[in-house]
Coordinates of C-alpha atoms and ligand atoms in Angstrom, one line a residue:
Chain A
X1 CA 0.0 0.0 0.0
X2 CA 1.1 3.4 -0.9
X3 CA 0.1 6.7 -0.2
X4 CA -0.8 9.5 -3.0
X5 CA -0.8 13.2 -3.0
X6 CA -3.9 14.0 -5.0
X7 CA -3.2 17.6 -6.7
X8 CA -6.5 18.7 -5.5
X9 CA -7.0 16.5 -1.8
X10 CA -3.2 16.1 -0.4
X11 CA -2.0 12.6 0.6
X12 CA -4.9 10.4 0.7
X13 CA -4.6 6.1 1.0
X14 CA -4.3 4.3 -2.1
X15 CA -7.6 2.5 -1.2
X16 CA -9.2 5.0 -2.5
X17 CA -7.8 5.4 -6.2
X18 CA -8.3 3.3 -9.2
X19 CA -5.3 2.7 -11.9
X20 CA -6.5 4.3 -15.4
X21 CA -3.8 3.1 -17.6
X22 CA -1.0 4.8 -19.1
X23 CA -0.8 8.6 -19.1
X24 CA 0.1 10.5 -22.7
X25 CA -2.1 8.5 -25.3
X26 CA -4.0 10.5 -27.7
X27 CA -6.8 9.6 -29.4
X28 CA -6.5 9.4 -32.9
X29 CA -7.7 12.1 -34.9
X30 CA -8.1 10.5 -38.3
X31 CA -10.1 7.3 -36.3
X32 CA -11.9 6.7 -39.6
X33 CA -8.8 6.4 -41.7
X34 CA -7.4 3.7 -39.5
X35 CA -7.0 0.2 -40.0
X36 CA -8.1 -2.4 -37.6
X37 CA -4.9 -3.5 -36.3
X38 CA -3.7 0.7 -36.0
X39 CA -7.1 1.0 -34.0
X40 CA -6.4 -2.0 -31.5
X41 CA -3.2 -0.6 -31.0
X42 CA -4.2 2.9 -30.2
X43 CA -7.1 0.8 -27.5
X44 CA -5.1 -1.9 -26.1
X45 CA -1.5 -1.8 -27.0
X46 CA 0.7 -0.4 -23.7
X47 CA 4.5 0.3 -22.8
X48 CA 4.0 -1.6 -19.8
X49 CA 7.7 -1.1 -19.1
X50 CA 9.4 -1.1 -15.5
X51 CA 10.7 1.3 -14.2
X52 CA 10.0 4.8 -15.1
X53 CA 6.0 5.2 -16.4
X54 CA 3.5 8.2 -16.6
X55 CA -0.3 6.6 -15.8
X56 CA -3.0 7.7 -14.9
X57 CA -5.1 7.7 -11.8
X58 CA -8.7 8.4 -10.4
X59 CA -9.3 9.6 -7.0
X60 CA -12.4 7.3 -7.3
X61 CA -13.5 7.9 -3.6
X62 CA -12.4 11.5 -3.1
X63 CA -12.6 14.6 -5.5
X64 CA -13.0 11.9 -8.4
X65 CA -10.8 14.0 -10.7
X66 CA -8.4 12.1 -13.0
X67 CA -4.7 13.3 -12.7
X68 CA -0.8 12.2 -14.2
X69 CA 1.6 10.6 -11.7
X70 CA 5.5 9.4 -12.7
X71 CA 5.6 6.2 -11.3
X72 CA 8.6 3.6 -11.0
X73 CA 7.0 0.1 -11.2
X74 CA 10.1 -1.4 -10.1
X75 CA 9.5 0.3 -6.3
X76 CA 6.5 1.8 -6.7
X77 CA 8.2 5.0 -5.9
X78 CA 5.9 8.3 -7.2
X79 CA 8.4 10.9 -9.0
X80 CA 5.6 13.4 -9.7
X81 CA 2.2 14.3 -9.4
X82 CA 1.0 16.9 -12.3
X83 CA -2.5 17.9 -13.6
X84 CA -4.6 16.9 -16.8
X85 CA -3.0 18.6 -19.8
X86 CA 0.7 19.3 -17.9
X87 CA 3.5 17.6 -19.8
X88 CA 5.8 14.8 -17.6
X89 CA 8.4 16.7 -15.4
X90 CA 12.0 15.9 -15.7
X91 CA 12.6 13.7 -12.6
X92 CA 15.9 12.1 -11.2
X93 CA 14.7 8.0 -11.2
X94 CA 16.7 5.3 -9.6
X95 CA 15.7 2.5 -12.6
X96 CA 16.2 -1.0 -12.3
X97 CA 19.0 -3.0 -14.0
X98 CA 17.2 -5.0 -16.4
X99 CA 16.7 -8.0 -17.4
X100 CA 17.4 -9.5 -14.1
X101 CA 18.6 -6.8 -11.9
X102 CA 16.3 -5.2 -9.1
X103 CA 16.1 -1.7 -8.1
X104 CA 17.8 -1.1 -4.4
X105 CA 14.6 0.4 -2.9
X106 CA 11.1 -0.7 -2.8
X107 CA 9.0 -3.9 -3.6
X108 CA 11.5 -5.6 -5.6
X109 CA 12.5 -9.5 -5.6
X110 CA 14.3 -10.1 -2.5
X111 CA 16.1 -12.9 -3.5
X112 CA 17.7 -11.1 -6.5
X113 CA 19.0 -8.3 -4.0
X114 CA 20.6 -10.9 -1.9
X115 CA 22.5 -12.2 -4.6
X116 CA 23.6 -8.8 -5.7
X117 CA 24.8 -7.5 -2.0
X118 CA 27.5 -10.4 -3.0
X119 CA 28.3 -8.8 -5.9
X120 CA 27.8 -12.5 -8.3
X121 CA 24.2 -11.3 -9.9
X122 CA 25.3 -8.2 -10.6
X123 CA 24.4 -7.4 -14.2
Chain B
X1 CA -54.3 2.3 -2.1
X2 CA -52.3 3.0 0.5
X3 CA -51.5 6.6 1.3
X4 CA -47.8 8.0 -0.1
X5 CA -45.6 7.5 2.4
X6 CA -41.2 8.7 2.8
X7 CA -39.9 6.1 4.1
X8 CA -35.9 6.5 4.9
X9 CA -33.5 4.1 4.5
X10 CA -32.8 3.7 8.3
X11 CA -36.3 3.5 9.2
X12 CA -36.2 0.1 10.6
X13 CA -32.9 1.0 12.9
X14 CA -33.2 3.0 16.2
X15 CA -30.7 5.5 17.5
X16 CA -27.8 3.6 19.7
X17 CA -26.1 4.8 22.3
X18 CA -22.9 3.2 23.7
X19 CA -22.1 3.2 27.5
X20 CA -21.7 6.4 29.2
X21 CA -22.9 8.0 26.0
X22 CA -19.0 7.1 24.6
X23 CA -20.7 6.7 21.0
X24 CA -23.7 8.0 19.8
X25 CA -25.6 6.9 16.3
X26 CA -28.5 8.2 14.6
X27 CA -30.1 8.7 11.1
X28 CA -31.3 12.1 10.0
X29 CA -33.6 11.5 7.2
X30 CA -34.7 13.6 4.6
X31 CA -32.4 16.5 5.4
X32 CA -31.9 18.7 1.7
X33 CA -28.9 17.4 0.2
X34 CA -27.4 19.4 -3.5
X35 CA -24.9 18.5 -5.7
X36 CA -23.8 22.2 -7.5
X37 CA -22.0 22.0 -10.4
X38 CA -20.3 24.9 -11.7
X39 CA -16.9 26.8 -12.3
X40 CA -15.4 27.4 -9.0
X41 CA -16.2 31.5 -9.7
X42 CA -19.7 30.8 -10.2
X43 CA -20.3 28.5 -7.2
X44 CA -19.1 30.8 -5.3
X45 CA -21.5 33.9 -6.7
X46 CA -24.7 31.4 -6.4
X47 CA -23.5 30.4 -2.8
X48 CA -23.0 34.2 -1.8
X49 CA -25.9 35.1 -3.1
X50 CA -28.1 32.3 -1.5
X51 CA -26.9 31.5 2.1
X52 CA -24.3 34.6 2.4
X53 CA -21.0 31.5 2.3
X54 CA -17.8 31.9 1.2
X55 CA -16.8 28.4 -1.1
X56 CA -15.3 26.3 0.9
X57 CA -11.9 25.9 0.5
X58 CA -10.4 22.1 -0.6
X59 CA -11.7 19.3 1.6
X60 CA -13.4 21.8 4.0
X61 CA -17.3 22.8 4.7
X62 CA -18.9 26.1 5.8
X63 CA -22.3 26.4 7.5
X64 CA -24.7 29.3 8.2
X65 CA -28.1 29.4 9.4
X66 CA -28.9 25.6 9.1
X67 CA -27.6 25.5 5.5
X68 CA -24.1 23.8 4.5
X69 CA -21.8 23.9 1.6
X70 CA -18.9 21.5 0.9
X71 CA -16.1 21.1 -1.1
X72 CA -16.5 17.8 -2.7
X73 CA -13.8 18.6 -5.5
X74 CA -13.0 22.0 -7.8
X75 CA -16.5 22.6 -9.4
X76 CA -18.7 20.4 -7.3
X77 CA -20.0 21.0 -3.8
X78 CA -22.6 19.2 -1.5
X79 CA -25.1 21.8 -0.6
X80 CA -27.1 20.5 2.8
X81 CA -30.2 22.7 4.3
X82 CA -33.1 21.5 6.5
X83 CA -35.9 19.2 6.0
X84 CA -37.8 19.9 3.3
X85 CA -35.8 22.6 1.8
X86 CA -34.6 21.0 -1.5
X87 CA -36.8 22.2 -3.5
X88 CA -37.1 25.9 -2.5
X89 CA -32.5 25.7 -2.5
X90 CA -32.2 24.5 -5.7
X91 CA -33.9 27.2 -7.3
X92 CA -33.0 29.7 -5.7
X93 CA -29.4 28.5 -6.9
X94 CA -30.3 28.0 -10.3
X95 CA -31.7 31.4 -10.2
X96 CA -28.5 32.6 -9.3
X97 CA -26.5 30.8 -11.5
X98 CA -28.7 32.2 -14.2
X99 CA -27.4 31.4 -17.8
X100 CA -23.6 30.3 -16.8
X101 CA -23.0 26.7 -17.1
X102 CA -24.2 24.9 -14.1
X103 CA -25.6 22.1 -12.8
X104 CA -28.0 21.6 -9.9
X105 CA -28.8 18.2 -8.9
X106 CA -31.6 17.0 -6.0
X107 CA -29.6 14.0 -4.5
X108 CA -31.9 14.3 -1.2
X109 CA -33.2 10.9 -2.0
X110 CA -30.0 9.2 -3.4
X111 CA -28.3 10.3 0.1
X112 CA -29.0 9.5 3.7
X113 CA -27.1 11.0 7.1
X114 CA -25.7 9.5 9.6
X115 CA -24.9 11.4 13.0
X116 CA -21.6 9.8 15.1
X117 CA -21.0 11.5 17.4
X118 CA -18.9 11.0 21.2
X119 CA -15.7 10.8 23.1
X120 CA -14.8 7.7 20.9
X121 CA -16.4 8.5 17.7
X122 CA -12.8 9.8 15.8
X123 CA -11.7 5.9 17.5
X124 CA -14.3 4.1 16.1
X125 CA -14.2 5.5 12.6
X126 CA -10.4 4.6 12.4
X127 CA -10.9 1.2 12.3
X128 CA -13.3 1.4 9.2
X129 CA -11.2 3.7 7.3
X130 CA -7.4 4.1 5.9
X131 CA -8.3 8.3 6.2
X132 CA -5.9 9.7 8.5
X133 CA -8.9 10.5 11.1
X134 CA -6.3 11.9 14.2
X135 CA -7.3 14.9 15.6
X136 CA -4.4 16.8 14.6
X137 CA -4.9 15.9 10.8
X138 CA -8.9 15.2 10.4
X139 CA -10.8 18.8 12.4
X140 CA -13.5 20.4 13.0
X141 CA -14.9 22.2 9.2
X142 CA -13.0 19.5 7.5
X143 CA -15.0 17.5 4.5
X144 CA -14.1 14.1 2.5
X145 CA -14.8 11.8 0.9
X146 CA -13.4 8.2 1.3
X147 CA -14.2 4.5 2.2
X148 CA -15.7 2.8 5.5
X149 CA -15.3 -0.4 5.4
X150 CA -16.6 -1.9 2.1
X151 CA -18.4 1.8 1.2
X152 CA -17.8 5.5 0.4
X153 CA -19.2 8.1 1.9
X154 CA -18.7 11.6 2.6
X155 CA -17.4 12.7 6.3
X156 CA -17.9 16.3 7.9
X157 CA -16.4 17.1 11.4
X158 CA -19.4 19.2 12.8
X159 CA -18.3 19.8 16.8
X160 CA -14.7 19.9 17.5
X161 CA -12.8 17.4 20.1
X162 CA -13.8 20.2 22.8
X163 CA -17.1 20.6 22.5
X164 CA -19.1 18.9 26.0
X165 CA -20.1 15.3 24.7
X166 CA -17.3 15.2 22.0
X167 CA -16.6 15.9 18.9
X168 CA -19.5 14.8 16.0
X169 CA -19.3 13.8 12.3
X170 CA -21.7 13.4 9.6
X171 CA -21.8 10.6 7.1
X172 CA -23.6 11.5 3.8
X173 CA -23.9 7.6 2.3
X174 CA -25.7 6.4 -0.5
X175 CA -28.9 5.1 0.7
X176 CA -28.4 1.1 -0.4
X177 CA -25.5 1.6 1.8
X178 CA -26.8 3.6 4.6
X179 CA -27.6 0.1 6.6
X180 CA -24.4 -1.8 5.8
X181 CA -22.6 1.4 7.4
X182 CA -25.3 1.9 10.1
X183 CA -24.2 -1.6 11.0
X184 CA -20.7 -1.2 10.2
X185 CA -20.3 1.6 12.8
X186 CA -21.9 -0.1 15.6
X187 CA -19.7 -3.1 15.4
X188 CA -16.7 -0.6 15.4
X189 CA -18.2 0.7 18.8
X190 CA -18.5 -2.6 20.6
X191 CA -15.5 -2.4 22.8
X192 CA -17.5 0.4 24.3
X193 CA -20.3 -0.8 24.7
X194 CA -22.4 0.2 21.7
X195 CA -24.9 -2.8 20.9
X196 CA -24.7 -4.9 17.8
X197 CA -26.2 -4.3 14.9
X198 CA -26.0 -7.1 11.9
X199 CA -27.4 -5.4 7.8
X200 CA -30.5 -7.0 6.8
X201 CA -28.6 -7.9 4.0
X202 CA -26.3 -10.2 5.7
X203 CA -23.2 -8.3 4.2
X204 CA -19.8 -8.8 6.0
X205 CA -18.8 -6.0 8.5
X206 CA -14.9 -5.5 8.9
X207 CA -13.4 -6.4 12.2
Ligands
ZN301 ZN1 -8.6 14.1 -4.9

């Protein structure tokens, strides 16, 4: 569990958002033009990466106002909170070491960190 | 045919009372409940103009002569008044709104409060909620909305941790889940003595 600054409530539990997907996808404007395969990607096709990711959230129980957030998936540490319509702020992220490494903070895999405080698993 | 009768959604639960009056719990039906819609600028014209209020800044309420306004988020507040007063509040908001964009919705029905009051009350409602309810953080003029238990509702801090009695919140909860958190906040009250109370429904209360 984590705790969120809602732009327009402060720091509220996460119980009472809902995740709305990733942040910075624009409807296409030509929607009739596009091909069926160019529509499914615009509806269901996501980054999904770890680490660094701009999504969405709803303050479902609160102001119920969607907003940005800068999220690392990795440690589920929040970089930013910024409004509708603001663009991603620059932000300082400690990213994992991928494929197999883990981030040093947060929810990672435990076992992975133990073998890189020996130094063998690291990448 | 019968004869039309309002019936709330509480009517089959009586007030409870913990021991040493600790933890009160009551319904008050039918009270005027308002959603306003409208640009904070214009909310704030309609709410001068019809109860003399300020808007409410984020997350808080302000009351005057038995009518209430809360912020509920930037261009919607919760406009409360007295029994039967719906009607005659809404227009006289929409009358002052005029032709700006606005929206004034009657949720009187769609609503139900619930009085909790006591020494215990702020207590009690921790256990049903992940709001940070301590006295320093949740006070008296403060307004949100979160989740009890398994439902959301709206919370107002009326009396403040001084007042004789203690302080005294009001739930505004959606009326199919007025008994579930009826229930809900008399089994939070049982360590001091506030009887039990199951939902008709047989829902699950939280321990
Ligand atoms: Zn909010």
């Amino acid at each position: 569990m984590f705790v969120i600054d809602c732009p327009h409530c402060g720091p509220r539990d996460q119980a009472e958002f809902a995740y709305a997907g990733e942040a910075h996808i624009a409807r296409p404007a030509n929607a009739d033009e596009l091909t069926d395969a160019e529509w499914a990607g615009y509806v269901f096709m996501r980054r999904n990466g770890k680490g660094l990711y701009a999504e969405r959230w709803w303050h479902a129980a609160g102001c119920r106002k969607f907003f940005n957030m800068l999220r690392n998936t990795a440690t589920d540490q929040i970089h930013a909170v910024y409004r509708i319509g603001e663009r991603p702020p620059e932000v300082k992220a400690d990213l994992p070491r991928t494929p197999s490494g883990e981030a040093s903070i947060g929810s990672g895999n435990d076992a992975v960190k133990l073998v890189r405080d020996t130094g063998a698993g690291d990448a | 045919m019968n004869a039309p009768v309002r019936r709330s959604p509480l009517a089959h639960r009586e007030p409870l009372e913990a021991a040493d009056q600790l933890l009160r719990l009551r319904e008050r039906p039918f009270e005027a409940k308002l959603i306003l819609r409208a640009h904070a600028g214009d909310a704030e014209l309609a709410l001068r103009a019809v109860a003399g209020l300020d808007t409410p800044g984020n997350c808080r309420f302000l009351d005057t002569d038995g009518i209430t306004a809360a912020w509920l988020s930037p261009d919607e507040f919760l406009v409360l008044g007295a029994v039967g007063k719906e009607h005659e509040l809404a227009e006289s908001l929409a009358s002052a709104l005029d032709w700006r964009h606005h929206q004034v919705a009657n949720v009187t029905d769609y609503y139900t409060t619930l009085a909790f009051a006591g020494p215990k009350a702020r207590e009690a409602l921790m256990k049903l909620t992940t709001l940070d309810m301590h006295a320093r953080s949740f006070v008296q003029g403060d307004a949100r909305g979160t989740v009890f238990g398994h439902c959301n509702a709206w919370i107002l801090q009326r009396a403040d941790d001084e007042t004789n009695g203690g302080p005294s919140f009001d739930l505004i909860v959606r009326w199919s889940h007025a008994d579930y958190l009826f229930c809900a906040l008399a089994h939070a009250g049982r360590e001091w003595g506030m009887p039990e109370a199951t939902p008709r429904g047989g829902e699950n209360l939280l321990a």
